């Protein structure tokens, strides 16, 4: 895979996606968003990719926000279109049937925080900083941050962060429920892989359906309980379900094949 703004690497069935604009603190510009959209298409398509890690190049920043220079002359209509495009890219990440982990190695501000929250969970380095400082520029969150931040940390804390533009450190983020783990910078990928390797041992359809069911809890257009029951039923027509049940009866490890 070759992209202008991303470096990609396959390791142990995990696609590591590194946003590679360190001179701009990995800010999200139009090309980055296009590349993220394209690489996620490949994640959906290729069965050899069982999980994804998203991180930023360098030691200072995951993603320090959007590339503000691209916002200078936007009209109301153009700005709305930019926000909707960003939301669609992040929906594609959030709805991935393969686990997507954000390894936040520094600043995760504005669009960077929104990107991290679109991932299924977040592992942060001890030096990570989170925030939605858009109000400092006279604008507001636009890539789904108002919704996902509220889902993750609750209305009160989300409201405080988006109306003040304040930032929080990694420990605060974990206390808020925004981050799953805080580890030393050098252990970010190791922590992610320790979790993802476990998920790789599970039936891919069951993993994907579990992701869909959890996401349904936050989708007002769906009844999460009905969605869960339907997805539960779908698992029972798979060969992996038969294998898993038989392996349990035989007291052996199952060998799942993804169908």
GROMACS .gro file of C-alpha atoms in nm:
model
  259
    1UNK     CA    1   0.000   0.000   0.000
    2UNK     CA    2   0.130   0.345  -0.092
    3UNK     CA    3  -0.017   0.675   0.024
    4UNK     CA    4   0.106   1.034   0.015
    5UNK     CA    5   0.054   1.105   0.384
    6UNK     CA    6   0.045   0.762   0.547
    7UNK     CA    7   0.305   0.501   0.617
    8UNK     CA    8   0.158   0.151   0.637
    9UNK     CA    9   0.309  -0.171   0.764
   10UNK     CA   10   0.167  -0.518   0.816
   11UNK     CA   11   0.277  -0.699   1.129
   12UNK     CA   12   0.120  -1.017   1.263
   13UNK     CA   13  -0.209  -0.956   1.075
   14UNK     CA   14  -0.230  -0.599   1.209
   15UNK     CA   15  -0.210  -0.304   0.971
   16UNK     CA   16  -0.015  -0.024   1.138
   17UNK     CA   17  -0.118   0.311   0.989
   18UNK     CA   18   0.114   0.599   1.071
   19UNK     CA   19   0.004   0.951   0.981
   20UNK     CA   20   0.325   1.085   0.836
   21UNK     CA   21   0.337   1.466   0.848
   22UNK     CA   22   0.569   1.518   1.146
   23UNK     CA   23   0.674   1.865   1.027
   24UNK     CA   24   0.307   1.967   1.063
   25UNK     CA   25   0.255   1.766   1.383
   26UNK     CA   26   0.060   1.520   1.165
   27UNK     CA   27  -0.223   1.769   1.113
   28UNK     CA   28  -0.520   1.643   0.914
   29UNK     CA   29  -0.536   1.803   0.571
   30UNK     CA   30  -0.748   1.706   0.273
   31UNK     CA   31  -0.493   1.453   0.151
   32UNK     CA   32  -0.468   1.280   0.489
   33UNK     CA   33  -0.845   1.242   0.499
   34UNK     CA   34  -0.848   1.100   0.146
   35UNK     CA   35  -0.570   0.858   0.236
   36UNK     CA   36  -0.746   0.745   0.554
   37UNK     CA   37  -1.062   0.688   0.354
   38UNK     CA   38  -0.873   0.481   0.097
   39UNK     CA   39  -0.675   0.274   0.344
   40UNK     CA   40  -0.990   0.184   0.537
   41UNK     CA   41  -1.142   0.053   0.214
   42UNK     CA   42  -0.853  -0.192   0.205
   43UNK     CA   43  -0.906  -0.285   0.569
   44UNK     CA   44  -1.263  -0.382   0.489
   45UNK     CA   45  -1.161  -0.572   0.175
   46UNK     CA   46  -0.862  -0.785   0.272
   47UNK     CA   47  -0.924  -1.076   0.515
   48UNK     CA   48  -0.554  -1.103   0.600
   49UNK     CA   49  -0.593  -0.771   0.786
   50UNK     CA   50  -0.743  -0.874   1.121
   51UNK     CA   51  -0.692  -0.547   1.308
   52UNK     CA   52  -0.562  -0.192   1.272
   53UNK     CA   53  -0.343   0.042   1.475
   54UNK     CA   54  -0.345   0.415   1.399
   55UNK     CA   55  -0.063   0.633   1.529
   56UNK     CA   56   0.136   0.943   1.438
   57UNK     CA   57   0.491   0.989   1.311
   58UNK     CA   58   0.749   1.119   1.555
   59UNK     CA   59   0.751   1.143   1.932
   60UNK     CA   60   0.557   1.465   1.979
   61UNK     CA   61   0.220   1.432   1.812
   62UNK     CA   62  -0.049   1.180   1.725
   63UNK     CA   63  -0.250   1.439   1.533
   64UNK     CA   64  -0.241   1.801   1.650
   65UNK     CA   65  -0.568   1.891   1.479
   66UNK     CA   66  -0.680   1.991   1.132
   67UNK     CA   67  -0.459   2.184   0.894
   68UNK     CA   68  -0.607   2.527   0.966
   69UNK     CA   69  -0.461   2.684   0.652
   70UNK     CA   70  -0.719   2.489   0.452
   71UNK     CA   71  -0.998   2.658   0.651
   72UNK     CA   72  -0.902   3.018   0.575
   73UNK     CA   73  -1.144   3.092   0.291
   74UNK     CA   74  -1.419   2.835   0.337
   75UNK     CA   75  -1.779   2.941   0.285
   76UNK     CA   76  -2.057   2.814   0.510
   77UNK     CA   77  -2.148   2.550   0.254
   78UNK     CA   78  -1.789   2.444   0.198
   79UNK     CA   79  -1.724   2.416   0.572
   80UNK     CA   80  -2.034   2.201   0.616
   81UNK     CA   81  -1.916   1.975   0.333
   82UNK     CA   82  -1.570   1.943   0.493
   83UNK     CA   83  -1.728   1.843   0.824
   84UNK     CA   84  -1.953   1.585   0.661
   85UNK     CA   85  -1.662   1.437   0.467
   86UNK     CA   86  -1.458   1.410   0.786
   87UNK     CA   87  -1.749   1.249   0.967
   88UNK     CA   88  -1.789   0.993   0.689
   89UNK     CA   89  -1.422   0.896   0.706
   90UNK     CA   90  -1.441   0.858   1.083
   91UNK     CA   91  -1.765   0.658   1.055
   92UNK     CA   92  -1.575   0.419   0.828
   93UNK     CA   93  -1.314   0.375   1.102
   94UNK     CA   94  -1.573   0.339   1.378
   95UNK     CA   95  -1.777   0.084   1.183
   96UNK     CA   96  -1.480  -0.128   1.079
   97UNK     CA   97  -1.551  -0.499   1.135
   98UNK     CA   98  -1.188  -0.536   1.243
   99UNK     CA   99  -1.071  -0.380   1.573
  100UNK     CA  100  -0.910  -0.037   1.531
  101UNK     CA  101  -0.687   0.093   1.811
  102UNK     CA  102  -0.553   0.447   1.845
  103UNK     CA  103  -0.198   0.453   1.984
  104UNK     CA  104  -0.177   0.816   2.089
  105UNK     CA  105   0.189   0.914   2.106
  106UNK     CA  106   0.155   1.286   2.186
  107UNK     CA  107  -0.088   1.565   2.101
  108UNK     CA  108  -0.440   1.448   2.014
  109UNK     CA  109  -0.611   1.780   1.967
  110UNK     CA  110  -0.914   1.885   1.766
  111UNK     CA  111  -0.947   1.649   1.472
  112UNK     CA  112  -0.678   1.434   1.630
  113UNK     CA  113  -0.888   1.373   1.939
  114UNK     CA  114  -1.187   1.309   1.712
  115UNK     CA  115  -0.985   1.056   1.512
  116UNK     CA  116  -0.875   0.877   1.828
  117UNK     CA  117  -1.234   0.859   1.951
  118UNK     CA  118  -1.349   0.710   1.620
  119UNK     CA  119  -1.121   0.415   1.695
  120UNK     CA  120  -1.263   0.133   1.904
  121UNK     CA  121  -1.037   0.214   2.196
  122UNK     CA  122  -0.740   0.430   2.283
  123UNK     CA  123  -0.399   0.353   2.431
  124UNK     CA  124  -0.208   0.666   2.529
  125UNK     CA  125   0.154   0.737   2.602
  126UNK     CA  126   0.235   0.907   2.931
  127UNK     CA  127   0.305   1.228   2.737
  128UNK     CA  128  -0.026   1.229   2.547
  129UNK     CA  129  -0.248   1.538   2.558
  130UNK     CA  130  -0.615   1.543   2.460
  131UNK     CA  131  -0.851   1.829   2.386
  132UNK     CA  132  -1.102   1.997   2.159
  133UNK     CA  133  -0.958   2.350   2.135
  134UNK     CA  134  -1.157   2.456   1.828
  135UNK     CA  135  -1.339   2.731   2.019
  136UNK     CA  136  -1.006   2.910   2.058
  137UNK     CA  137  -1.020   2.970   1.681
  138UNK     CA  138  -1.382   3.082   1.673
  139UNK     CA  139  -1.505   2.749   1.541
  140UNK     CA  140  -1.620   2.422   1.698
  141UNK     CA  141  -1.581   2.047   1.668
  142UNK     CA  142  -1.693   1.919   1.329
  143UNK     CA  143  -1.580   1.560   1.275
  144UNK     CA  144  -1.815   1.404   1.529
  145UNK     CA  145  -1.633   1.515   1.841
  146UNK     CA  146  -1.936   1.657   2.021
  147UNK     CA  147  -2.110   1.322   1.995
  148UNK     CA  148  -1.826   1.079   2.059
  149UNK     CA  149  -1.677   1.281   2.344
  150UNK     CA  150  -2.016   1.290   2.516
  151UNK     CA  151  -2.054   0.915   2.466
  152UNK     CA  152  -1.714   0.846   2.615
  153UNK     CA  153  -1.688   1.087   2.908
  154UNK     CA  154  -2.044   1.204   2.975
  155UNK     CA  155  -2.226   1.529   2.905
  156UNK     CA  156  -2.077   1.740   3.183
  157UNK     CA  157  -1.712   1.672   3.109
  158UNK     CA  158  -1.766   1.684   2.734
  159UNK     CA  159  -1.940   2.020   2.765
  160UNK     CA  160  -1.657   2.161   2.973
  161UNK     CA  161  -1.394   2.049   2.723
  162UNK     CA  162  -1.569   2.177   2.410
  163UNK     CA  163  -1.672   2.518   2.549
  164UNK     CA  164  -1.341   2.600   2.718
  165UNK     CA  165  -1.096   2.443   2.475
  166UNK     CA  166  -0.896   2.312   2.773
  167UNK     CA  167  -0.666   2.014   2.737
  168UNK     CA  168  -0.620   1.714   2.964
  169UNK     CA  169  -0.322   1.485   3.013
  170UNK     CA  170  -0.318   1.109   2.966
  171UNK     CA  171  -0.393   1.026   3.329
  172UNK     CA  172  -0.691   1.262   3.334
  173UNK     CA  173  -0.811   1.114   3.006
  174UNK     CA  174  -0.803   0.765   3.155
  175UNK     CA  175  -0.984   0.883   3.467
  176UNK     CA  176  -1.249   1.038   3.242
  177UNK     CA  177  -1.296   0.709   3.057
  178UNK     CA  178  -1.160   0.847   2.732
  179UNK     CA  179  -0.851   0.625   2.734
  180UNK     CA  180  -0.824   0.254   2.813
  181UNK     CA  181  -0.454   0.240   2.907
  182UNK     CA  182  -0.163   0.476   2.970
  183UNK     CA  183   0.183   0.331   2.906
  184UNK     CA  184   0.535   0.458   2.842
  185UNK     CA  185   0.589   0.585   2.488
  186UNK     CA  186   0.809   0.288   2.399
  187UNK     CA  187   0.540   0.039   2.503
  188UNK     CA  188   0.248   0.175   2.299
  189UNK     CA  189   0.256  -0.077   2.017
  190UNK     CA  190   0.343  -0.366   2.247
  191UNK     CA  191   0.034  -0.294   2.455
  192UNK     CA  192  -0.186  -0.274   2.147
  193UNK     CA  193  -0.048  -0.599   2.009
  194UNK     CA  194  -0.095  -0.779   2.340
  195UNK     CA  195  -0.468  -0.708   2.313
  196UNK     CA  196  -0.507  -0.752   1.938
  197UNK     CA  197  -0.333  -1.089   1.932
  198UNK     CA  198  -0.602  -1.217   2.166
  199UNK     CA  199  -0.876  -1.087   1.933
  200UNK     CA  200  -0.704  -1.256   1.637
  201UNK     CA  201  -0.766  -1.592   1.803
  202UNK     CA  202  -1.141  -1.532   1.800
  203UNK     CA  203  -1.389  -1.592   1.518
  204UNK     CA  204  -1.370  -1.290   1.282
  205UNK     CA  205  -1.746  -1.276   1.219
  206UNK     CA  206  -1.817  -1.289   1.593
  207UNK     CA  207  -1.565  -1.009   1.651
  208UNK     CA  208  -1.715  -0.794   1.376
  209UNK     CA  209  -2.069  -0.854   1.496
  210UNK     CA  210  -1.967  -0.766   1.852
  211UNK     CA  211  -1.831  -0.433   1.726
  212UNK     CA  212  -2.158  -0.366   1.543
  213UNK     CA  213  -2.361  -0.446   1.855
  214UNK     CA  214  -2.162  -0.213   2.080
  215UNK     CA  215  -2.181   0.066   1.820
  216UNK     CA  216  -2.559   0.020   1.803
  217UNK     CA  217  -2.584   0.137   2.164
  218UNK     CA  218  -2.504   0.488   2.041
  219UNK     CA  219  -2.713   0.486   1.724
  220UNK     CA  220  -3.055   0.636   1.788
  221UNK     CA  221  -3.181   0.493   1.459
  222UNK     CA  222  -3.132   0.137   1.588
  223UNK     CA  223  -3.265  -0.065   1.877
  224UNK     CA  224  -2.944  -0.199   2.025
  225UNK     CA  225  -3.112  -0.500   2.185
  226UNK     CA  226  -3.277  -0.604   1.859
  227UNK     CA  227  -2.950  -0.548   1.674
  228UNK     CA  228  -2.765  -0.766   1.924
  229UNK     CA  229  -3.020  -1.047   1.894
  230UNK     CA  230  -3.004  -1.039   1.514
  231UNK     CA  231  -2.624  -1.042   1.512
  232UNK     CA  232  -2.625  -1.321   1.770
  233UNK     CA  233  -2.843  -1.528   1.537
  234UNK     CA  234  -2.615  -1.457   1.241
  235UNK     CA  235  -2.324  -1.614   1.424
  236UNK     CA  236  -2.510  -1.946   1.439
  237UNK     CA  237  -2.505  -1.997   1.062
  238UNK     CA  238  -2.125  -1.976   1.048
  239UNK     CA  239  -1.880  -2.264   1.035
  240UNK     CA  240  -1.682  -2.087   1.307
  241UNK     CA  241  -1.978  -2.120   1.543
  242UNK     CA  242  -1.993  -2.495   1.483
  243UNK     CA  243  -1.617  -2.518   1.534
  244UNK     CA  244  -1.624  -2.312   1.853
  245UNK     CA  245  -1.901  -2.518   2.011
  246UNK     CA  246  -1.745  -2.848   1.907
  247UNK     CA  247  -1.405  -2.740   2.037
  248UNK     CA  248  -1.563  -2.653   2.371
  249UNK     CA  249  -1.725  -2.997   2.388
  250UNK     CA  250  -1.400  -3.165   2.285
  251UNK     CA  251  -1.203  -2.956   2.538
  252UNK     CA  252  -0.959  -2.826   2.274
  253UNK     CA  253  -0.867  -2.491   2.122
  254UNK     CA  254  -1.091  -2.388   1.831
  255UNK     CA  255  -0.950  -2.320   1.486
  256UNK     CA  256  -1.152  -2.038   1.334
  257UNK     CA  257  -1.142  -1.965   0.960
  258UNK     CA  258  -1.362  -1.657   0.924
  259UNK     CA  259  -1.670  -1.815   0.769
   0.00000   0.00000   0.00000
